[in-house]
mmCIF file of C-alpha atoms in Angstrom:
data_model
loop_
_atom_site.group_PDB
_atom_site.id
_atom_site.type_symbol
_atom_site.label_atom_id
_atom_site.label_comp_id
_atom_site.label_asym_id
_atom_site.label_seq_id
_atom_site.Cartn_x
_atom_site.Cartn_y
_atom_site.Cartn_z
ATOM 1 C CA UNK A 1 -0.054 0.105 0.180
ATOM 2 C CA UNK A 2 1.671 3.207 -0.818
ATOM 3 C CA UNK A 3 2.258 5.356 2.625
ATOM 4 C CA UNK A 4 1.270 8.579 1.655
ATOM 5 C CA UNK A 5 -2.233 7.024 1.242
ATOM 6 C CA UNK A 6 -2.239 5.278 3.970
ATOM 7 C CA UNK A 7 -1.290 7.957 6.052
ATOM 8 C CA UNK A 8 -3.879 9.958 4.229
ATOM 9 C CA UNK A 9 -6.709 7.570 4.926
ATOM 10 C CA UNK A 10 -5.854 7.147 8.537
ATOM 11 C CA UNK A 11 -6.594 11.443 9.225
ATOM 12 C CA UNK A 12 -9.139 11.185 7.132
ATOM 13 C CA UNK A 13 -10.571 8.883 9.639
ATOM 14 C CA UNK A 14 -9.425 10.598 12.732
ATOM 15 C CA UNK A 15 -10.871 13.747 12.024
ATOM 16 C CA UNK A 16 -14.290 12.385 10.434
ATOM 17 C CA UNK A 17 -14.194 9.705 13.690
ATOM 18 C CA UNK A 18 -15.753 12.197 16.141
ATOM 19 C CA UNK A 19 -18.858 10.665 17.864
ATOM 20 C CA UNK A 20 -17.521 7.862 19.630
ATOM 21 C CA UNK A 21 -19.423 7.940 23.106
ATOM 22 C CA UNK A 22 -17.328 7.396 26.233
ATOM 23 C CA UNK A 23 -20.479 5.649 28.630
ATOM 24 C CA UNK A 24 -24.354 6.559 27.388
ATOM 25 C CA UNK A 25 -26.341 6.717 30.484
ATOM 26 C CA UNK A 26 -30.055 6.906 30.637
ATOM 27 C CA UNK A 27 -31.667 10.423 29.623
ATOM 28 C CA UNK A 28 -35.593 10.392 31.386
ATOM 29 C CA UNK A 29 -33.937 11.570 33.772
ATOM 30 C CA UNK A 30 -31.849 14.529 31.964
ATOM 31 C CA UNK A 31 -34.924 15.391 29.999
ATOM 32 C CA UNK A 32 -36.932 15.742 32.625
ATOM 33 C CA UNK A 33 -34.281 18.370 34.062
ATOM 34 C CA UNK A 34 -34.170 19.798 30.591
ATOM 35 C CA UNK A 35 -38.128 20.316 30.586
ATOM 36 C CA UNK A 36 -38.040 21.983 33.939
ATOM 37 C CA UNK A 37 -35.465 24.661 33.560
ATOM 38 C CA UNK A 38 -37.358 26.797 31.454
ATOM 39 C CA UNK A 39 -35.353 30.153 30.195
ATOM 40 C CA UNK A 40 -31.950 28.867 32.223
ATOM 41 C CA UNK A 41 -30.327 29.041 29.017
ATOM 42 C CA UNK A 42 -26.951 28.261 31.158
ATOM 43 C CA UNK A 43 -28.675 25.375 32.642
ATOM 44 C CA UNK A 44 -29.771 23.906 29.492
ATOM 45 C CA UNK A 45 -27.189 24.344 26.994
ATOM 46 C CA UNK A 46 -24.881 22.098 29.429
ATOM 47 C CA UNK A 47 -27.782 19.610 30.243
ATOM 48 C CA UNK A 48 -28.669 19.081 26.483
ATOM 49 C CA UNK A 49 -24.690 18.681 25.652
ATOM 50 C CA UNK A 50 -24.050 15.815 28.335
ATOM 51 C CA UNK A 51 -27.034 14.643 26.664
ATOM 52 C CA UNK A 52 -25.600 14.657 23.363
ATOM 53 C CA UNK A 53 -22.004 13.611 24.692
ATOM 54 C CA UNK A 54 -23.622 10.358 26.776
ATOM 55 C CA UNK A 55 -26.649 8.463 25.440
ATOM 56 C CA UNK A 56 -28.034 7.280 22.600
ATOM 57 C CA UNK A 57 -28.553 9.673 20.207
ATOM 58 C CA UNK A 58 -29.772 7.442 17.992
ATOM 59 C CA UNK A 59 -32.451 6.838 19.835
ATOM 60 C CA UNK A 60 -32.509 9.851 21.457
ATOM 61 C CA UNK A 61 -32.265 12.393 17.932
ATOM 62 C CA UNK A 62 -36.481 13.564 17.702
ATOM 63 C CA UNK A 63 -36.133 14.537 21.757
ATOM 64 C CA UNK A 64 -33.304 16.628 21.574
ATOM 65 C CA UNK A 65 -34.042 18.496 18.404
ATOM 66 C CA UNK A 66 -37.855 18.942 19.653
ATOM 67 C CA UNK A 67 -35.729 20.353 22.932
ATOM 68 C CA UNK A 68 -33.292 22.494 21.061
ATOM 69 C CA UNK A 69 -36.203 23.870 18.716
ATOM 70 C CA UNK A 70 -38.059 24.592 21.678
ATOM 71 C CA UNK A 71 -34.883 27.008 23.218
ATOM 72 C CA UNK A 72 -34.830 28.589 19.567
ATOM 73 C CA UNK A 73 -37.827 29.465 19.853
ATOM 74 C CA UNK A 74 -37.748 31.456 22.825
ATOM 75 C CA UNK A 75 -38.340 35.036 22.621
ATOM 76 C CA UNK A 76 -36.064 35.653 25.475
ATOM 77 C CA UNK A 77 -32.585 34.114 24.384
ATOM 78 C CA UNK A 78 -29.822 36.515 23.554
ATOM 79 C CA UNK A 79 -27.530 35.902 20.446
ATOM 80 C CA UNK A 80 -24.699 34.331 22.374
ATOM 81 C CA UNK A 81 -26.854 31.653 23.932
ATOM 82 C CA UNK A 82 -28.865 31.256 20.067
ATOM 83 C CA UNK A 83 -25.605 30.597 18.784
ATOM 84 C CA UNK A 84 -24.625 27.579 21.315
ATOM 85 C CA UNK A 85 -27.543 26.007 20.535
ATOM 86 C CA UNK A 86 -27.611 26.242 17.069
ATOM 87 C CA UNK A 87 -24.239 24.734 17.470
ATOM 88 C CA UNK A 88 -25.397 21.961 19.568
ATOM 89 C CA UNK A 89 -27.793 20.939 16.540
ATOM 90 C CA UNK A 90 -24.618 21.018 14.384
ATOM 91 C CA UNK A 91 -22.569 18.804 17.021
ATOM 92 C CA UNK A 92 -25.512 16.309 17.252
ATOM 93 C CA UNK A 93 -25.709 15.980 13.450
ATOM 94 C CA UNK A 94 -21.820 15.700 13.438
ATOM 95 C CA UNK A 95 -22.054 12.966 15.510
ATOM 96 C CA UNK A 96 -24.910 11.138 13.549
ATOM 97 C CA UNK A 97 -22.141 11.896 10.758
ATOM 98 C CA UNK A 98 -25.009 13.299 9.425
ATOM 99 C CA UNK A 99 -22.135 16.224 7.642
ATOM 100 C CA UNK A 100 -24.393 18.213 5.472
ATOM 101 C CA UNK A 101 -26.743 18.673 8.132
ATOM 102 C CA UNK A 102 -24.082 19.499 10.576
ATOM 103 C CA UNK A 103 -22.570 22.349 7.794
ATOM 104 C CA UNK A 104 -25.807 23.623 7.952
ATOM 105 C CA UNK A 105 -26.604 24.475 11.420
ATOM 106 C CA UNK A 106 -22.565 25.430 11.899
ATOM 107 C CA UNK A 107 -23.035 27.748 9.248
ATOM 108 C CA UNK A 108 -26.078 29.497 10.652
ATOM 109 C CA UNK A 109 -24.203 29.575 13.979
ATOM 110 C CA UNK A 110 -21.338 31.279 11.938
ATOM 111 C CA UNK A 111 -23.442 33.868 10.232
ATOM 112 C CA UNK A 112 -24.218 34.836 14.014
ATOM 113 C CA UNK A 113 -21.116 34.886 15.121
ATOM 114 C CA UNK A 114 -19.918 37.838 12.498
ATOM 115 C CA UNK A 115 -22.804 39.994 13.082
ATOM 116 C CA UNK A 116 -23.125 42.773 15.505
ATOM 117 C CA UNK A 117 -25.183 41.164 17.364
ATOM 118 C CA UNK A 118 -23.219 38.736 19.268
ATOM 119 C CA UNK A 119 -19.611 40.740 19.789
ATOM 120 C CA UNK A 120 -19.236 38.539 23.099
ATOM 121 C CA UNK A 121 -19.903 35.048 21.300
ATOM 122 C CA UNK A 122 -17.912 32.025 22.254
ATOM 123 C CA UNK A 123 -16.044 31.416 19.036
ATOM 124 C CA UNK A 124 -14.680 27.751 20.391
ATOM 125 C CA UNK A 125 -17.987 26.249 17.819
ATOM 126 C CA UNK A 126 -15.422 27.322 14.857
ATOM 127 C CA UNK A 127 -13.064 24.160 15.228
ATOM 128 C CA UNK A 128 -15.924 21.861 14.219
ATOM 129 C CA UNK A 129 -17.563 24.026 11.916
ATOM 130 C CA UNK A 130 -13.694 23.622 10.147
ATOM 131 C CA UNK A 131 -13.465 20.066 10.559
ATOM 132 C CA UNK A 132 -17.085 19.899 9.282
ATOM 133 C CA UNK A 133 -15.596 22.049 6.238
ATOM 134 C CA UNK A 134 -12.664 19.911 5.670
ATOM 135 C CA UNK A 135 -14.392 16.515 5.754
ATOM 136 C CA UNK A 136 -16.401 17.934 2.844
ATOM 137 C CA UNK A 137 -13.748 18.966 1.190
ATOM 138 C CA UNK A 138 -13.425 22.546 1.340
ATOM 139 C CA UNK A 139 -9.703 22.517 3.137
ATOM 140 C CA UNK A 140 -8.439 26.238 2.121
ATOM 141 C CA UNK A 141 -11.892 27.332 4.364
ATOM 142 C CA UNK A 142 -11.334 24.768 6.875
ATOM 143 C CA UNK A 143 -7.678 26.353 7.951
ATOM 144 C CA UNK A 144 -8.851 29.906 7.407
ATOM 145 C CA UNK A 145 -11.132 29.492 9.789
ATOM 146 C CA UNK A 146 -8.967 27.838 12.462
ATOM 147 C CA UNK A 147 -6.840 30.371 11.904
ATOM 148 C CA UNK A 148 -9.481 33.201 12.839
ATOM 149 C CA UNK A 149 -10.101 31.071 16.086
ATOM 150 C CA UNK A 150 -6.570 31.020 16.682
ATOM 151 C CA UNK A 151 -5.996 34.763 16.544
ATOM 152 C CA UNK A 152 -9.054 35.611 19.060
ATOM 153 C CA UNK A 153 -8.257 32.855 21.462
ATOM 154 C CA UNK A 154 -4.829 33.436 21.996
ATOM 155 C CA UNK A 155 -6.122 37.145 22.730
ATOM 156 C CA UNK A 156 -7.953 35.691 24.857
ATOM 157 C CA UNK A 157 -5.628 33.068 26.642
ATOM 158 C CA UNK A 158 -8.017 30.697 26.264
ATOM 159 C CA UNK A 159 -5.347 28.166 26.002
ATOM 160 C CA UNK A 160 -7.256 24.878 25.721
ATOM 161 C CA UNK A 161 -8.966 26.115 22.486
ATOM 162 C CA UNK A 162 -5.217 27.358 21.202
ATOM 163 C CA UNK A 163 -4.094 23.642 21.601
ATOM 164 C CA UNK A 164 -7.127 21.960 20.236
ATOM 165 C CA UNK A 165 -7.045 24.432 16.927
ATOM 166 C CA UNK A 166 -3.388 23.715 16.640
ATOM 167 C CA UNK A 167 -4.104 19.908 16.682
ATOM 168 C CA UNK A 168 -6.431 20.352 14.190
ATOM 169 C CA UNK A 169 -4.388 22.357 11.564
ATOM 170 C CA UNK A 170 -1.653 19.729 11.917
ATOM 171 C CA UNK A 171 -4.227 17.187 10.976
ATOM 172 C CA UNK A 172 -5.368 19.430 8.020
ATOM 173 C CA UNK A 173 -1.815 20.156 6.859
ATOM 174 C CA UNK A 174 -1.282 15.983 7.419
ATOM 175 C CA UNK A 175 -4.032 14.983 4.909
ATOM 176 C CA UNK A 176 -2.659 16.898 2.449
ATOM 177 C CA UNK A 177 0.661 15.946 2.675
ATOM 178 C CA UNK A 178 2.604 18.821 3.904
ATOM 179 C CA UNK A 179 4.254 17.150 7.179
ATOM 180 C CA UNK A 180 6.491 19.452 8.127
ATOM 181 C CA UNK A 181 3.716 21.891 8.548
ATOM 182 C CA UNK A 182 1.877 19.375 10.279
ATOM 183 C CA UNK A 183 4.657 18.718 12.803
ATOM 184 C CA UNK A 184 5.203 21.998 14.101
ATOM 185 C CA UNK A 185 1.281 22.431 14.718
ATOM 186 C CA UNK A 186 1.400 19.250 16.356
ATOM 187 C CA UNK A 187 4.334 20.155 18.653
ATOM 188 C CA UNK A 188 2.737 23.349 19.494
ATOM 189 C CA UNK A 189 -0.534 21.858 20.565
ATOM 190 C CA UNK A 190 1.524 19.065 22.951
ATOM 191 C CA UNK A 191 3.478 21.780 24.106
ATOM 192 C CA UNK A 192 0.529 24.081 25.349
ATOM 193 C CA UNK A 193 -1.002 20.634 26.272
ATOM 194 C CA UNK A 194 1.436 19.611 28.681
ATOM 195 C CA UNK A 195 1.985 23.030 30.351
ATOM 196 C CA UNK A 196 -2.084 23.220 31.348
ATOM 197 C CA UNK A 197 -2.217 19.927 31.952
ATOM 198 C CA UNK A 198 -4.789 18.991 29.006
ATOM 199 C CA UNK A 199 -4.207 15.572 28.253
ATOM 200 C CA UNK A 200 -6.634 14.554 26.176
ATOM 201 C CA UNK A 201 -5.332 16.894 23.643
ATOM 202 C CA UNK A 202 -1.469 16.063 24.556
ATOM 203 C CA UNK A 203 -3.087 12.336 23.417
ATOM 204 C CA UNK A 204 -4.637 12.913 20.118
ATOM 205 C CA UNK A 205 -1.248 15.186 19.290
ATOM 206 C CA UNK A 206 0.917 12.770 20.413
ATOM 207 C CA UNK A 207 -0.504 9.939 18.270
ATOM 208 C CA UNK A 208 -1.071 11.877 15.708
ATOM 209 C CA UNK A 209 2.795 12.722 15.272
ATOM 210 C CA UNK A 210 3.454 8.915 15.673
ATOM 211 C CA UNK A 211 1.783 8.630 11.931
ATOM 212 C CA UNK A 212 4.340 10.604 10.613
ATOM 213 C CA UNK A 213 7.097 8.251 11.397
ATOM 214 C CA UNK A 214 5.237 5.904 9.348
ATOM 215 C CA UNK A 215 6.830 7.166 6.330
ATOM 216 C CA UNK A 216 10.226 7.041 7.480
ATOM 217 C CA UNK A 217 10.241 4.748 10.639
ATOM 218 C CA UNK A 218 8.431 2.155 11.162
ATOM 219 C CA UNK A 219 9.673 0.714 14.235
ATOM 220 C CA UNK A 220 9.531 4.338 15.922
ATOM 221 C CA UNK A 221 6.322 5.239 14.991
ATOM 222 C CA UNK A 222 5.172 1.255 16.435
ATOM 223 C CA UNK A 223 6.900 2.491 19.902
ATOM 224 C CA UNK A 224 4.971 5.576 19.648
ATOM 225 C CA UNK A 225 1.786 4.577 18.936
ATOM 226 C CA UNK A 226 2.018 2.096 21.489
ATOM 227 C CA UNK A 227 3.205 4.506 24.215
ATOM 228 C CA UNK A 228 0.069 6.608 23.487
ATOM 229 C CA UNK A 229 -1.975 3.417 23.817
ATOM 230 C CA UNK A 230 -0.755 2.917 27.533
ATOM 231 C CA UNK A 231 -0.902 6.593 27.693
ATOM 232 C CA UNK A 232 -4.523 6.940 26.687
ATOM 233 C CA UNK A 233 -5.313 4.110 28.857
ATOM 234 C CA UNK A 234 -4.476 5.812 32.421
ATOM 235 C CA UNK A 235 -6.640 8.647 31.191
ATOM 236 C CA UNK A 236 -9.602 6.817 30.364
ATOM 237 C CA UNK A 237 -9.977 8.261 26.901
ATOM 238 C CA UNK A 238 -11.662 5.935 24.699
ATOM 239 C CA UNK A 239 -11.570 7.488 21.633
ATOM 240 C CA UNK A 240 -8.666 8.609 21.360
ATOM 241 C CA UNK A 241 -7.616 5.193 22.086
ATOM 242 C CA UNK A 242 -9.773 3.546 19.813
ATOM 243 C CA UNK A 243 -7.966 5.787 16.911
ATOM 244 C CA UNK A 244 -4.571 4.743 18.248
ATOM 245 C CA UNK A 245 -5.672 1.099 18.028
ATOM 246 C CA UNK A 246 -6.817 1.628 14.640
ATOM 247 C CA UNK A 247 -3.258 3.648 13.450
ATOM 248 C CA UNK A 248 -1.736 0.779 14.733
ATOM 249 C CA UNK A 249 -3.367 -1.736 13.086
ATOM 250 C CA UNK A 250 -2.471 0.183 9.670
ATOM 251 C CA UNK A 251 0.735 0.280 10.388
ATOM 252 C CA UNK A 252 0.925 -3.527 10.775
ATOM 253 C CA UNK A 253 -0.957 -3.939 7.568
ATOM 254 C CA UNK A 254 1.588 -1.807 5.721
ATOM 255 C CA UNK A 255 4.751 -3.427 7.324
ATOM 256 C CA UNK A 256 3.069 -7.193 5.918
ATOM 257 C CA UNK A 257 2.019 -7.778 9.878
ATOM 258 C CA UNK A 258 -1.172 -9.054 8.766
ATOM 259 C CA UNK A 259 -1.881 -11.439 11.879
ATOM 260 C CA UNK A 260 -1.226 -8.369 14.464
ATOM 261 C CA UNK A 261 -3.656 -5.919 12.612
ATOM 262 C CA UNK A 262 -6.060 -8.326 12.759
ATOM 263 C CA UNK A 263 -6.051 -8.908 15.891
ATOM 264 C CA UNK A 264 -6.023 -4.815 16.403
ATOM 265 C CA UNK A 265 -8.792 -4.582 14.334
ATOM 266 C CA UNK A 266 -10.913 -7.166 16.316
ATOM 267 C CA UNK A 267 -10.476 -5.609 19.389
ATOM 268 C CA UNK A 268 -11.310 -2.108 17.884
ATOM 269 C CA UNK A 269 -14.458 -3.993 16.090
ATOM 270 C CA UNK A 270 -15.585 -5.591 19.870
ATOM 271 C CA UNK A 271 -15.496 -2.118 21.442
ATOM 272 C CA UNK A 272 -17.895 -0.878 18.407
ATOM 273 C CA UNK A 273 -20.167 -3.671 19.150
ATOM 274 C CA UNK A 274 -19.970 -2.969 22.524
ATOM 275 C CA UNK A 275 -21.467 0.654 22.326
ATOM 276 C CA UNK A 276 -23.757 0.244 19.160
ATOM 277 C CA UNK A 277 -21.935 2.750 17.151
ATOM 278 C CA UNK A 278 -22.730 1.479 13.577
ATOM 279 C CA UNK A 279 -20.492 4.187 11.805
ATOM 280 C CA UNK A 280 -17.440 3.521 13.570
ATOM 281 C CA UNK A 281 -17.823 -0.339 13.199
ATOM 282 C CA UNK A 282 -18.767 0.434 9.442
ATOM 283 C CA UNK A 283 -15.587 2.451 9.727
ATOM 284 C CA UNK A 284 -13.355 -0.997 10.953
ATOM 285 C CA UNK A 285 -14.977 -2.758 8.117
ATOM 286 C CA UNK A 286 -13.155 -0.868 5.556
ATOM 287 C CA UNK A 287 -9.829 -1.551 7.363
ATOM 288 C CA UNK A 288 -10.669 -4.905 7.298
ATOM 289 C CA UNK A 289 -11.369 -4.685 4.013
ATOM 290 C CA UNK A 290 -8.082 -2.960 3.404
ATOM 291 C CA UNK A 291 -6.671 -6.160 5.179
ATOM 292 C CA UNK A 292 -8.110 -8.190 3.179
ATOM 293 C CA UNK A 293 -6.687 -6.605 -0.277
ATOM 294 C CA UNK A 294 -3.456 -7.276 0.861
ATOM 295 C CA UNK A 295 -3.948 -11.070 1.599
ATOM 296 C CA UNK A 296 -5.032 -11.179 -1.927
ATOM 297 C CA UNK A 297 -8.893 -12.151 -0.639
ATOM 298 C CA UNK A 298 -11.052 -10.054 -3.389
ATOM 299 C CA UNK A 299 -14.175 -11.244 -2.171
ATOM 300 C CA UNK A 300 -14.062 -10.460 1.007
ATOM 301 C CA UNK A 301 -12.408 -7.215 0.934
ATOM 302 C CA UNK A 302 -15.583 -6.064 -1.601
ATOM 303 C CA UNK A 303 -17.590 -7.503 1.299
ATOM 304 C CA UNK A 304 -16.114 -5.898 4.056
ATOM 305 C CA UNK A 305 -15.824 -2.627 2.307
ATOM 306 C CA UNK A 306 -19.751 -2.828 0.556
ATOM 307 C CA UNK A 307 -21.033 -3.674 4.599
ATOM 308 C CA UNK A 308 -18.775 -0.128 5.740
ATOM 309 C CA UNK A 309 -20.364 2.029 2.824
ATOM 310 C CA UNK A 310 -23.815 1.014 2.684
ATOM 311 C CA UNK A 311 -24.030 2.302 6.128
ATOM 312 C CA UNK A 312 -21.902 5.513 5.640
ATOM 313 C CA UNK A 313 -24.439 6.340 2.356
ATOM 314 C CA UNK A 314 -27.531 5.993 4.434
ATOM 315 C CA UNK A 315 -26.184 8.019 7.000
ATOM 316 C CA UNK A 316 -25.495 10.655 4.685
ATOM 317 C CA UNK A 317 -21.506 10.346 4.691
ATOM 318 C CA UNK A 318 -20.859 10.113 1.222
ATOM 319 C CA UNK A 319 -16.852 11.800 1.285
ATOM 320 C CA UNK A 320 -16.166 8.704 3.921
ATOM 321 C CA UNK A 321 -17.739 6.328 2.036
ATOM 322 C CA UNK A 322 -16.130 7.426 -1.125
ATOM 323 C CA UNK A 323 -12.940 6.966 0.967
#
């Protein structure tokens, strides 16, 4: 497999794969809180975000959207709060892998953000908006959005947002094979994260930096990926841990270590099944398809890839299906 193509696929899947649930909880009590909170927009914001990030959003999609739309219809809502809830609709659709719908609502949030009525609005949503634009092929716009976010956040000394922006820039530049620039931005993210103790962001940048060595030094790449897996297991970030394992699987395929690759992919598959993530499972099937191509098991490869494509097309993730 072409090494640069290999790294492109890894970085593409890493930016698309945004919606893995760490631990799902029952949503009924949370919706009860939402119903009783009326115009307490701060409480509604935090509760709805928790629902989106920690419950079965496929099952609760209708209730989440009904709650958000009810809030957006409230005459008392400020521009700042309106932007937050428009962004929440974008996040919901992003996690559902319905990227065009996510783009629409992040775009509405961006229009509001640029208006005179939203001078004190939080720009953090630009990270999600840039990721969506990037995944839909608008890479130059995505980069511009991240630099816009960096300029604002550095002035505010919002270092967590700054670190994440540098990490995302590294991913975007890595996808277009500008690896020197990518490495520079990941190093900045790691430096800021270590200074301010942002462990999840440090883990993201560390595993991404390991990918660069897949092009030149497989042994070092494997060492860094295994270290990142150990680090992420300690901090309990299942999303990043799964990404690191997928990356290790790619490395093993590229190194001809097919049994090791299958072992890693089977481990990832078990996780996606356990949390009911059919999109993650679909992408893992694509990984298994690449493995079967290398083994010249073309019928198996087609079956794996087709099962992945069918799910992604059904969810509106056309770019992911094409890749």
